Amino acid sequence: MLSFGPFRLSSAELVLLENDLPVRIGHRALDILLALVERAGDLVTKQELIARAWPRTFVDEGNLKVHVAALRKALRDGRDDLRYIVNIPGRGYKFVAPVRVLEETDTPRPGASVAPPPGNLPAQLGSIVGRSDQVETIVRLFSEARLVTVVGPGGIGKTTVAVATAERLLARFPDGVWFVDLAPVTDPALVPTALAALLGRPVRSTLPIPELITSLADKAMLIVLDNCEHLVAAAACLAEALVRDTAAAVLATSREPLRAGGERVLRLPPLAVPDRSDGLTAAEALSYPAVRVFVERAIATRDSFTFTDTEAPLVAAICRRLDGIALAIEMAAGCVDSLGLADIARLLDDRFHLLTRGRRTALPRHQTLQAALDWSYGLLPAPERLLFRRLGVFAGWFTTTAAEAVVATDETRPLCVAEAIASLASKSLVVVDVAGETARYRLLDSTRAYALEKLAETGEIAGAKRAHAEHCRDLFTTAARDWDLQPTAAWRATWQPLADDLRAALDWACGPDGDVALAVALTVAAVPLWLELSLLEECRVRADRALASLEQAGAAKSPEAMRLYTALAWSQMYTSTRERETNEMWSRALALAEAFGDVDHQLRALWGLWADSKNRGRFRDAAAIAGRFSGLAKATGQTSDVLVGERMIGDSLHFLGEQDAARQHIERMLATYRAPRHRSDQVRFQFDQTVTARMTLSRVLWLQGRPGEALRMAAETVAAAEALDHPLSLCNLLAQAACPIALLVGDLDAVRRWTALLISLTTRDALHGWRTYATCFEGDALLQAGDLSGGIARLQAGVDTLRKATFVQYLTCFLGQLAAGLCRADRLDEARAVIDEALTRCEATDEAWCIAELLRIKGEIAGRDPGDTSAADWFARSLDVARGQNALAWELRTATSLVAHAQRRGG
């Protein structure tokens, strides 16, 4: 038997005792504790502990962390300056408390331990993960006051925190800590009687409080009044009397404050959850209390449950969907014995049937999520129940003004909506945010699902959702108008938080019980927000559906259709999902804009036609369209539009091989361009114009023999684009400049970093064209690293995809790199075919910027063939083109190839 502190550990019986009472921990945690205690004072590595607890099984290190955390909690490690287990970062753990080996005669007899302090505080069953700050705050509050109420919605962990706090306060109250569960009490008059019965104080009067107070006058005790919300007035009366007339202190839990004299309130927040799932590792996820609670309960439910980087994103998503509510998370984790994590995540849409596995020892209303919310809902007066149900139509934050617009009916008009919402907030059914100028409110996801269920039961859902959709239409019509007037940053801050409500409104309007005309109006009004936020796929799907409705109604030549053609063409330019031809959409938008005299949409459509021509490799056409744009912009006199035209002309000239002229246009634009404070050019012309201009300039700088400056400008612009939080601008920069320049310079670390970022962004936002670019960049990087077969395969896959697409702006360059790789692999026939395809494309499209490099590669292929004597001619042609374009970088490359060829041929 091993003894440390108040604990005894039997290796033979695999049991841990504290003061002769068994401590409930799993057998893996016991195995870990035995391994540590047997080598007390020595480092035990992580690998040794994993081998001890999980023999012949591979598990992630995160599982060890979870079990060690459970051990520390069971041992109350760190409390009252007692330490047992110390982490040695990166290596393992050490047991640091003194350990004695007890003989049978040394083993204390049962009952010989010191008598516990008086009281009836229940054992801590719930996890207190992530609640140490709140416990410390309550302990501190009791230094300032004697009545503290822990407030929060059902299932958030109020009782758990109250019990943990009471344990910390035991030493302060020599007359004990007494826990009164008011849940079974239904009559307010019996609240003082419940306390009196618990304390063994007889009550002989019809006015029990004075008699009870007299008997407790000199008692220094802590009374925990748990579950006060259904008896809040009676609990407040008792608590006030105890604090005023006795030496006792009161710790209450309730879904709303008691509003008693001298009360201090702590609102218990949800457990912290990860705000993202993509790329989340197990170690990162376990830093969030909500995830730790899930994992601990999952392990308790199924001892073989493991938590690795594979499970982390799913568990994070589940915890986020459940709003960090401890009860709901524990119930979800309790399903792992019969459901996989993906099934649990999927079934959360029907969470009230899924989450029915509360602890059998819990209160009935805490055994299912439905019961927890039924309890709160049942305590509301009828008018507040009506308001609560209808607030369920809001998918995100709302104001009292929005609530009044949506819930106002003959039934609700007698209500003061603002006061009723405040009442719901005080009862923890509505979350409040008062950080801004106007208070905002929202329902937690589970609470909202419950409200919608009640709304459906009462037959009110159709009317409430229509009112919500009409309100969103009015809001976003205002947003579309304000986009021309408000500073872009302020506009975005105002309207971005309403994106979820917009989606909910559109889902209803487009559904079987919806309203097609309302759906079209909502879609048209929402376009600026989608484009500002780079939500291209969402914009594409919604705009296509709305356009189909207009076309069926014979309204395809309306101003609304003009806006939708623009939005649809804009949103599908970089995806492979195209129901309609992009160029045709832009042409229709331009024709309608000209018919309506809408100069702004004429400029947008011309920009779209220019970009589409470039994407298709029609660079001479693009230059002509850039000239049309510039002429129209100059006619309007809008300086920023004129400078956007300068950038478009400069970019076109760059691809046509006129680098000196291109640089003049771009530098002139950058010298004087200032982004409009409103009418964001990111919406009108797709990208941040400064970022895009610097993108082109960095390419020109590399071509003109300034590689260090070009790479530095690319890196600085990537940082600036990341700060903008505009994914389209960042993707365009990575695909068109940062990754290509890093490859040309040979900085493979930068290539890998920027390509990974491009893959992440394009995968998330379904930007298929740029995703294919990333595949080609990966192939080029493999070639530079010496992996010819891997590099050729990746490049071939990317090139094959681009050949089938209309997004071919960079295809010739990728063909050149593929030909160079095939040449190095001595696959000369294939290399010739690929380089000839690239040169033919250049001749057909006037894409001249990379012809010198393609001619050089043609020479390299010829030079590797002993029977081909044309290499020197190709190199000479390459040098002539490079010098004519002032492309010093290509000239240097070709000169190097020419010298190497001459040396090989003995010239």
PDB file of C-alpha atoms in Angstrom, residues 20 108-115:
ATOM      1  CA  ASP A  20     -10.854   5.283   3.620  1.00  0.00           C
ATOM      2  CA  PRO A 108      -5.308   3.263   9.361  1.00  0.00           C
ATOM      3  CA  ARG A 109      -8.461   1.586  10.570  1.00  0.00           C
ATOM      4  CA  PRO A 110     -11.692   2.664   8.894  1.00  0.00           C
ATOM      5  CA  GLY A 111     -13.293   5.417  10.871  1.00  0.00           C
ATOM      6  CA  ALA A 112     -10.029   6.567  12.415  1.00  0.00           C
ATOM      7  CA  SER A 113      -9.807   9.645  10.203  1.00  0.00           C
ATOM      8  CA  VAL A 114     -10.638  13.132  11.437  1.00  0.00           C
ATOM      9  CA  ALA A 115     -14.355  13.910  11.444  1.00  0.00           C
TER      10      ALA A 115
END
